[in-house]
JSON list of C-alpha atoms in Angstrom, two decimals:
[
{"chain": "A", "resi": 1, "resn": "MET", "atom": "CA", "xyz": [5.26, 10.83, -16.21]},
{"chain": "A", "resi": 2, "resn": "MET", "atom": "CA", "xyz": [6.41, 13.47, -13.77]},
{"chain": "A", "resi": 3, "resn": "ALA", "atom": "CA", "xyz": [9.83, 13.97, -12.27]},
{"chain": "A", "resi": 4, "resn": "VAL", "atom": "CA", "xyz": [10.52, 11.43, -9.50]},
{"chain": "A", "resi": 5, "resn": "THR", "atom": "CA", "xyz": [13.47, 10.21, -7.40]},
{"chain": "A", "resi": 6, "resn": "PRO", "atom": "CA", "xyz": [15.83, 8.44, -9.60]},
{"chain": "A", "resi": 7, "resn": "LEU", "atom": "CA", "xyz": [15.47, 4.72, -9.04]},
{"chain": "A", "resi": 8, "resn": "SER", "atom": "CA", "xyz": [19.29, 4.53, -9.03]},
{"chain": "A", "resi": 9, "resn": "SER", "atom": "CA", "xyz": [18.84, 6.58, -5.54]},
{"chain": "A", "resi": 10, "resn": "LEU", "atom": "CA", "xyz": [15.83, 5.80, -4.08]},
{"chain": "A", "resi": 11, "resn": "GLN", "atom": "CA", "xyz": [15.32, 4.43, -0.81]},
{"chain": "A", "resi": 12, "resn": "VAL", "atom": "CA", "xyz": [13.21, 1.11, -0.67]},
{"chain": "A", "resi": 13, "resn": "THR", "atom": "CA", "xyz": [11.81, -0.67, 2.16]},
{"chain": "A", "resi": 14, "resn": "LYS", "atom": "CA", "xyz": [11.02, -3.94, 1.91]},
{"chain": "A", "resi": 15, "resn": "HIS", "atom": "CA", "xyz": [8.27, -5.86, 4.68]},
{"chain": "A", "resi": 16, "resn": "TYR", "atom": "CA", "xyz": [7.63, -9.59, 4.73]},
{"chain": "A", "resi": 17, "resn": "ILE", "atom": "CA", "xyz": [5.28, -10.07, 7.61]},
{"chain": "A", "resi": 18, "resn": "PRO", "atom": "CA", "xyz": [3.71, -13.22, 8.55]},
{"chain": "A", "resi": 19, "resn": "LYS", "atom": "CA", "xyz": [-0.15, -14.07, 8.38]},
{"chain": "A", "resi": 20, "resn": "PHE", "atom": "CA", "xyz": [-1.56, -13.46, 11.79]},
{"chain": "A", "resi": 21, "resn": "ASN", "atom": "CA", "xyz": [-4.84, -14.75, 12.70]},
{"chain": "A", "resi": 22, "resn": "TYR", "atom": "CA", "xyz": [-7.16, -14.29, 9.84]},
{"chain": "A", "resi": 23, "resn": "ILE", "atom": "CA", "xyz": [-5.16, -11.72, 8.39]},
{"chain": "A", "resi": 24, "resn": "PRO", "atom": "CA", "xyz": [-2.70, -13.07, 5.32]},
{"chain": "A", "resi": 25, "resn": "ASN", "atom": "CA", "xyz": [-0.39, -10.04, 5.07]},
{"chain": "A", "resi": 26, "resn": "SER", "atom": "CA", "xyz": [2.16, -11.22, 3.09]},
{"chain": "A", "resi": 27, "resn": "SER", "atom": "CA", "xyz": [1.79, -15.11, 3.30]},
{"chain": "A", "resi": 28, "resn": "ILE", "atom": "CA", "xyz": [-0.07, -16.06, 0.10]},
{"chain": "A", "resi": 29, "resn": "GLN", "atom": "CA", "xyz": [1.14, -14.67, -2.93]},
{"chain": "A", "resi": 30, "resn": "ASN", "atom": "CA", "xyz": [4.73, -13.85, -0.94]},
{"chain": "A", "resi": 31, "resn": "TYR", "atom": "CA", "xyz": [4.57, -10.22, -2.18]},
{"chain": "A", "resi": 32, "resn": "PRO", "atom": "CA", "xyz": [6.00, -7.49, 0.42]},
{"chain": "A", "resi": 33, "resn": "LEU", "atom": "CA", "xyz": [5.24, -4.40, 1.93]},
{"chain": "A", "resi": 34, "resn": "LEU", "atom": "CA", "xyz": [6.62, -1.81, -0.56]},
{"chain": "A", "resi": 35, "resn": "VAL", "atom": "CA", "xyz": [7.84, 1.53, 0.77]},
{"chain": "A", "resi": 36, "resn": "TYR", "atom": "CA", "xyz": [9.73, 4.17, -1.95]},
{"chain": "A", "resi": 37, "resn": "HIS", "atom": "CA", "xyz": [11.33, 6.70, 0.54]},
{"chain": "A", "resi": 38, "resn": "ALA", "atom": "CA", "xyz": [10.82, 10.21, -1.09]},
{"chain": "A", "resi": 39, "resn": "CYS", "atom": "CA", "xyz": [9.86, 8.87, -3.97]},
{"chain": "A", "resi": 40, "resn": "PHE", "atom": "CA", "xyz": [8.03, 12.53, -4.99]},
{"chain": "A", "resi": 41, "resn": "PRO", "atom": "CA", "xyz": [9.62, 15.65, -4.61]},
{"chain": "A", "resi": 42, "resn": "GLU", "atom": "CA", "xyz": [7.94, 17.43, -1.48]},
{"chain": "A", "resi": 43, "resn": "SER", "atom": "CA", "xyz": [6.85, 19.91, -4.06]},
{"chain": "A", "resi": 44, "resn": "THR", "atom": "CA", "xyz": [4.34, 17.37, -5.18]},
{"chain": "A", "resi": 45, "resn": "SER", "atom": "CA", "xyz": [0.56, 18.14, -5.08]},
{"chain": "A", "resi": 46, "resn": "ALA", "atom": "CA", "xyz": [-1.83, 15.47, -4.53]},
{"chain": "A", "resi": 47, "resn": "SER", "atom": "CA", "xyz": [-3.50, 15.87, -8.10]},
{"chain": "A", "resi": 48, "resn": "ALA", "atom": "CA", "xyz": [0.34, 15.48, -9.86]},
{"chain": "A", "resi": 49, "resn": "ILE", "atom": "CA", "xyz": [0.08, 11.85, -8.34]},
{"chain": "A", "resi": 50, "resn": "GLU", "atom": "CA", "xyz": [-3.90, 11.55, -10.17]},
{"chain": "A", "resi": 51, "resn": "SER", "atom": "CA", "xyz": [-1.78, 12.20, -12.94]},
{"chain": "A", "resi": 52, "resn": "HIS", "atom": "CA", "xyz": [0.94, 10.17, -12.82]},
{"chain": "A", "resi": 53, "resn": "PHE", "atom": "CA", "xyz": [-0.85, 6.99, -12.05]},
{"chain": "A", "resi": 54, "resn": "GLN", "atom": "CA", "xyz": [-2.60, 8.02, -15.14]},
{"chain": "A", "resi": 55, "resn": "SER", "atom": "CA", "xyz": [0.03, 8.80, -17.30]},
{"chain": "A", "resi": 56, "resn": "VAL", "atom": "CA", "xyz": [2.15, 5.37, -16.12]},
{"chain": "A", "resi": 57, "resn": "GLY", "atom": "CA", "xyz": [-1.36, 3.44, -16.70]},
{"chain": "A", "resi": 58, "resn": "VAL", "atom": "CA", "xyz": [-0.65, 0.74, -14.13]},
{"chain": "A", "resi": 59, "resn": "VAL", "atom": "CA", "xyz": [-3.39, 2.11, -11.16]},
{"chain": "A", "resi": 60, "resn": "VAL", "atom": "CA", "xyz": [-6.50, 4.37, -11.33]},
{"chain": "A", "resi": 61, "resn": "PRO", "atom": "CA", "xyz": [-6.47, 7.23, -8.86]},
{"chain": "A", "resi": 62, "resn": "ASN", "atom": "CA", "xyz": [-9.71, 5.75, -6.26]},
{"chain": "A", "resi": 63, "resn": "TRP", "atom": "CA", "xyz": [-9.35, 8.30, -3.92]},
{"chain": "A", "resi": 64, "resn": "ARG", "atom": "CA", "xyz": [-7.59, 10.86, -1.57]},
{"chain": "A", "resi": 65, "resn": "SER", "atom": "CA", "xyz": [-8.34, 11.00, 1.96]},
{"chain": "A", "resi": 66, "resn": "THR", "atom": "CA", "xyz": [-6.75, 10.57, 5.05]},
{"chain": "A", "resi": 67, "resn": "MET", "atom": "CA", "xyz": [-6.31, 6.70, 5.69]},
{"chain": "A", "resi": 68, "resn": "SER", "atom": "CA", "xyz": [-8.28, 4.51, 7.53]},
{"chain": "A", "resi": 69, "resn": "THR", "atom": "CA", "xyz": [-8.17, 3.83, 11.74]},
{"chain": "A", "resi": 70, "resn": "ILE", "atom": "CA", "xyz": [-9.74, 0.81, 11.21]},
{"chain": "A", "resi": 71, "resn": "CYS", "atom": "CA", "xyz": [-7.51, -2.51, 10.62]},
{"chain": "A", "resi": 72, "resn": "HIS", "atom": "CA", "xyz": [-8.28, -3.25, 7.47]},
{"chain": "A", "resi": 73, "resn": "PHE", "atom": "CA", "xyz": [-7.01, -4.95, 4.14]},
{"chain": "A", "resi": 74, "resn": "HIS", "atom": "CA", "xyz": [-8.68, -6.28, 0.02]},
{"chain": "A", "resi": 75, "resn": "SER", "atom": "CA", "xyz": [-8.89, -9.09, -0.98]},
{"chain": "A", "resi": 76, "resn": "THR", "atom": "CA", "xyz": [-9.96, -8.27, -4.61]},
{"chain": "A", "resi": 77, "resn": "SER", "atom": "CA", "xyz": [-6.74, -6.25, -5.44]},
{"chain": "A", "resi": 78, "resn": "HIS", "atom": "CA", "xyz": [-3.32, -5.04, -3.94]},
{"chain": "A", "resi": 79, "resn": "GLU", "atom": "CA", "xyz": [-3.53, -1.20, -3.60]},
{"chain": "A", "resi": 80, "resn": "VAL", "atom": "CA", "xyz": [-1.01, 1.80, -3.92]},
{"chain": "A", "resi": 81, "resn": "MET", "atom": "CA", "xyz": [-0.86, 4.90, -1.85]},
{"chain": "A", "resi": 82, "resn": "CYS", "atom": "CA", "xyz": [1.25, 7.73, -2.18]},
{"chain": "A", "resi": 83, "resn": "VAL", "atom": "CA", "xyz": [1.36, 10.23, 0.69]},
{"chain": "A", "resi": 84, "resn": "ALA", "atom": "CA", "xyz": [0.63, 13.82, -0.46]},
{"chain": "A", "resi": 85, "resn": "GLU", "atom": "CA", "xyz": [0.32, 15.74, 3.24]},
{"chain": "A", "resi": 86, "resn": "GLY", "atom": "CA", "xyz": [2.09, 15.87, 6.13]},
{"chain": "A", "resi": 87, "resn": "ARG", "atom": "CA", "xyz": [3.26, 12.62, 8.44]},
{"chain": "A", "resi": 88, "resn": "ALA", "atom": "CA", "xyz": [2.01, 9.74, 9.89]},
{"chain": "A", "resi": 89, "resn": "SER", "atom": "CA", "xyz": [2.45, 6.71, 12.00]},
{"chain": "A", "resi": 90, "resn": "LEU", "atom": "CA", "xyz": [1.19, 3.44, 10.33]},
{"chain": "A", "resi": 91, "resn": "CYS", "atom": "CA", "xyz": [0.44, 0.21, 11.13]},
{"chain": "A", "resi": 92, "resn": "PHE", "atom": "CA", "xyz": [0.96, -2.57, 9.10]},
{"chain": "A", "resi": 93, "resn": "GLY", "atom": "CA", "xyz": [0.18, -6.39, 9.45]},
{"chain": "A", "resi": 94, "resn": "GLY", "atom": "CA", "xyz": [-2.73, -6.06, 12.45]},
{"chain": "A", "resi": 95, "resn": "GLU", "atom": "CA", "xyz": [-1.77, -4.63, 15.35]},
{"chain": "A", "resi": 96, "resn": "ASP", "atom": "CA", "xyz": [-1.67, -6.91, 17.53]},
{"chain": "A", "resi": 97, "resn": "ASN", "atom": "CA", "xyz": [0.14, -9.07, 15.23]},
{"chain": "A", "resi": 98, "resn": "PRO", "atom": "CA", "xyz": [4.03, -8.92, 17.47]},
{"chain": "A", "resi": 99, "resn": "GLU", "atom": "CA", "xyz": [5.38, -9.03, 14.00]},
{"chain": "A", "resi": 100, "resn": "ARG", "atom": "CA", "xyz": [3.71, -6.36, 12.91]},
{"chain": "A", "resi": 101, "resn": "VAL", "atom": "CA", "xyz": [5.75, -3.14, 11.32]},
{"chain": "A", "resi": 102, "resn": "ILE", "atom": "CA", "xyz": [4.88, 0.29, 12.66]},
{"chain": "A", "resi": 103, "resn": "MET", "atom": "CA", "xyz": [6.69, 2.87, 11.01]},
{"chain": "A", "resi": 104, "resn": "GLU", "atom": "CA", "xyz": [6.60, 6.21, 10.12]},
{"chain": "A", "resi": 105, "resn": "VAL", "atom": "CA", "xyz": [5.57, 8.20, 6.48]},
{"chain": "A", "resi": 106, "resn": "LYS", "atom": "CA", "xyz": [5.25, 11.16, 5.00]},
{"chain": "A", "resi": 107, "resn": "LYS", "atom": "CA", "xyz": [5.14, 13.25, 1.97]},
{"chain": "A", "resi": 108, "resn": "GLY", "atom": "CA", "xyz": [6.59, 12.22, -0.74]},
{"chain": "A", "resi": 109, "resn": "ASP", "atom": "CA", "xyz": [6.98, 8.12, 0.18]},
{"chain": "A", "resi": 110, "resn": "ALA", "atom": "CA", "xyz": [5.07, 5.57, -1.74]},
{"chain": "A", "resi": 111, "resn": "MET", "atom": "CA", "xyz": [3.46, 2.20, -0.75]},
{"chain": "A", "resi": 112, "resn": "ILE", "atom": "CA", "xyz": [2.39, -0.33, -2.58]},
{"chain": "A", "resi": 113, "resn": "LEU", "atom": "CA", "xyz": [0.81, -3.27, -0.54]},
{"chain": "A", "resi": 114, "resn": "PRO", "atom": "CA", "xyz": [0.12, -6.86, -1.78]},
{"chain": "A", "resi": 115, "resn": "ALA", "atom": "CA", "xyz": [-3.85, -8.20, -1.55]},
{"chain": "A", "resi": 116, "resn": "GLY", "atom": "CA", "xyz": [-4.22, -9.02, 2.78]},
{"chain": "A", "resi": 117, "resn": "LEU", "atom": "CA", "xyz": [-1.64, -7.01, 3.72]},
{"chain": "A", "resi": 118, "resn": "ALA", "atom": "CA", "xyz": [-3.54, -5.68, 6.85]},
{"chain": "A", "resi": 119, "resn": "HIS", "atom": "CA", "xyz": [-2.73, -1.48, 7.58]},
{"chain": "A", "resi": 120, "resn": "ARG", "atom": "CA", "xyz": [-4.47, 1.10, 9.18]},
{"chain": "A", "resi": 121, "resn": "LEU", "atom": "CA", "xyz": [-3.50, 4.69, 10.19]},
{"chain": "A", "resi": 122, "resn": "LEU", "atom": "CA", "xyz": [-1.93, 4.83, 14.39]},
{"chain": "A", "resi": 123, "resn": "GLU", "atom": "CA", "xyz": [-1.45, 9.13, 14.67]},
{"chain": "A", "resi": 124, "resn": "ASP", "atom": "CA", "xyz": [-1.59, 11.56, 12.03]},
{"chain": "A", "resi": 125, "resn": "LEU", "atom": "CA", "xyz": [1.99, 13.67, 12.87]},
{"chain": "A", "resi": 126, "resn": "ASP", "atom": "CA", "xyz": [0.85, 16.74, 11.70]},
{"chain": "A", "resi": 127, "resn": "GLY", "atom": "CA", "xyz": [-2.54, 17.16, 11.31]},
{"chain": "A", "resi": 128, "resn": "ASP", "atom": "CA", "xyz": [-3.07, 17.19, 7.60]},
{"chain": "A", "resi": 129, "resn": "PHE", "atom": "CA", "xyz": [-2.17, 13.81, 6.63]},
{"chain": "A", "resi": 130, "resn": "LEU", "atom": "CA", "xyz": [-3.46, 12.94, 3.33]},
{"chain": "A", "resi": 131, "resn": "VAL", "atom": "CA", "xyz": [-2.89, 9.64, 0.78]},
{"chain": "A", "resi": 132, "resn": "VAL", "atom": "CA", "xyz": [-3.69, 9.52, -2.66]},
{"chain": "A", "resi": 133, "resn": "GLY", "atom": "CA", "xyz": [-5.16, 5.50, -3.09]},
{"chain": "A", "resi": 134, "resn": "GLY", "atom": "CA", "xyz": [-5.30, 3.80, -6.36]},
{"chain": "A", "resi": 135, "resn": "TYR", "atom": "CA", "xyz": [-5.82, 0.24, -7.25]},
{"chain": "A", "resi": 136, "resn": "PRO", "atom": "CA", "xyz": [-5.16, -1.54, -10.38]},
{"chain": "A", "resi": 137, "resn": "ILE", "atom": "CA", "xyz": [-6.73, -0.64, -13.77]},
{"chain": "A", "resi": 138, "resn": "GLY", "atom": "CA", "xyz": [-10.07, -2.95, -13.60]},
{"chain": "A", "resi": 139, "resn": "LYS", "atom": "CA", "xyz": [-9.84, -4.47, -10.22]},
{"chain": "A", "resi": 140, "resn": "SER", "atom": "CA", "xyz": [-12.64, -3.08, -7.64]},
{"chain": "A", "resi": 141, "resn": "TRP", "atom": "CA", "xyz": [-11.59, -3.49, -3.76]},
{"chain": "A", "resi": 142, "resn": "ASP", "atom": "CA", "xyz": [-13.02, -4.77, -0.51]},
{"chain": "A", "resi": 143, "resn": "MET", "atom": "CA", "xyz": [-12.83, -4.60, 2.68]},
{"chain": "A", "resi": 144, "resn": "CYS", "atom": "CA", "xyz": [-12.05, -6.88, 4.97]},
{"chain": "A", "resi": 145, "resn": "TYR", "atom": "CA", "xyz": [-10.82, -7.21, 8.71]},
{"chain": "A", "resi": 146, "resn": "GLY", "atom": "CA", "xyz": [-9.30, -10.51, 9.49]},
{"chain": "A", "resi": 147, "resn": "ARG", "atom": "CA", "xyz": [-12.51, -12.09, 10.55]},
{"chain": "A", "resi": 148, "resn": "PRO", "atom": "CA", "xyz": [-13.44, -15.82, 9.78]},
{"chain": "A", "resi": 149, "resn": "ASP", "atom": "CA", "xyz": [-16.19, -15.76, 7.90]},
{"chain": "A", "resi": 150, "resn": "GLU", "atom": "CA", "xyz": [-13.69, -14.25, 5.14]},
{"chain": "A", "resi": 151, "resn": "GLU", "atom": "CA", "xyz": [-11.48, -17.20, 4.90]},
{"chain": "A", "resi": 152, "resn": "ASP", "atom": "CA", "xyz": [-13.88, -17.42, 1.06]},
{"chain": "A", "resi": 153, "resn": "LYS", "atom": "CA", "xyz": [-12.84, -14.40, 0.38]},
{"chain": "A", "resi": 154, "resn": "ILE", "atom": "CA", "xyz": [-9.37, -14.76, 1.06]},
{"chain": "A", "resi": 155, "resn": "SER", "atom": "CA", "xyz": [-9.16, -17.48, -0.64]},
{"chain": "A", "resi": 156, "resn": "LYS", "atom": "CA", "xyz": [-9.65, -15.88, -3.36]},
{"chain": "A", "resi": 157, "resn": "ILE", "atom": "CA", "xyz": [-6.21, -13.90, -3.30]},
{"chain": "A", "resi": 158, "resn": "LYS", "atom": "CA", "xyz": [-3.66, -16.56, -4.39]},
{"chain": "A", "resi": 159, "resn": "ASP", "atom": "CA", "xyz": [-4.97, -16.24, -7.74]},
{"chain": "A", "resi": 160, "resn": "LEU", "atom": "CA", "xyz": [-4.73, -12.25, -8.23]},
{"chain": "A", "resi": 161, "resn": "GLY", "atom": "CA", "xyz": [-1.56, -11.55, -10.55]},
{"chain": "A", "resi": 162, "resn": "TRP", "atom": "CA", "xyz": [0.93, -9.10, -9.88]},
{"chain": "A", "resi": 163, "resn": "PHE", "atom": "CA", "xyz": [1.89, -5.85, -11.12]},
{"chain": "A", "resi": 164, "resn": "ALA", "atom": "CA", "xyz": [3.21, -6.08, -15.07]},
{"chain": "A", "resi": 165, "resn": "LYS", "atom": "CA", "xyz": [4.97, -2.70, -14.65]},
{"chain": "A", "resi": 166, "resn": "ASP", "atom": "CA", "xyz": [5.49, -0.71, -11.30]},
{"chain": "A", "resi": 167, "resn": "PRO", "atom": "CA", "xyz": [2.84, 1.35, -10.39]},
{"chain": "A", "resi": 168, "resn": "ILE", "atom": "CA", "xyz": [5.48, 4.53, -9.50]},
{"chain": "A", "resi": 169, "resn": "TYR", "atom": "CA", "xyz": [8.48, 4.17, -12.38]},
{"chain": "A", "resi": 170, "resn": "GLY", "atom": "CA", "xyz": [6.52, 1.91, -15.01]},
{"chain": "A", "resi": 171, "resn": "ASP", "atom": "CA", "xyz": [8.88, 0.15, -16.91]},
{"chain": "A", "resi": 172, "resn": "SER", "atom": "CA", "xyz": [11.44, -0.67, -14.34]},
{"chain": "A", "resi": 173, "resn": "GLY", "atom": "CA", "xyz": [11.06, -0.25, -10.34]},
{"chain": "A", "resi": 174, "resn": "SER", "atom": "CA", "xyz": [10.98, -2.41, -7.03]},
{"chain": "A", "resi": 175, "resn": "VAL", "atom": "CA", "xyz": [7.94, -4.56, -7.85]},
{"chain": "A", "resi": 176, "resn": "LEU", "atom": "CA", "xyz": [9.33, -5.95, -11.02]},
{"chain": "A", "resi": 177, "resn": "PHE", "atom": "CA", "xyz": [12.10, -7.04, -8.83]},
{"chain": "A", "resi": 178, "resn": "LEU", "atom": "CA", "xyz": [10.37, -9.14, -6.35]}
]
């Protein structure tokens, strides 16, 4: 594994976001959005993040791109996203949700999203926002948009297992202490 910010000095933000209309957010399994601020050094490349995912062995790096500008969530998998370049303003919980979370993330930050948590890119602040995204080994992801016809998909979130190891820190890390 590559060097990451020691847990003793890592700043972690937790957000429990309530259900909003047909967007479950944190309501089904009661897991929060976790943000590990500056967990990767500024010099870390997208390739190095992908290699780190593989060496920890919890998530598979599935994509490297900017983030979707369409509000969506996944009902079949939790998601891990690490910022490899740039800064962006993101919305979590649904843009019309009065309890949504809008935050700026930057290179080196990692986000762990429980299944059902809506997310989207609001603004690429530097014009080069790049994220490495991954899903737990053996899980495939779907796209849900908070529509009434997605209730069957949403009902299956309750059966998803949580992480047995932290996707960034392995045998330690915040996902293990929720």
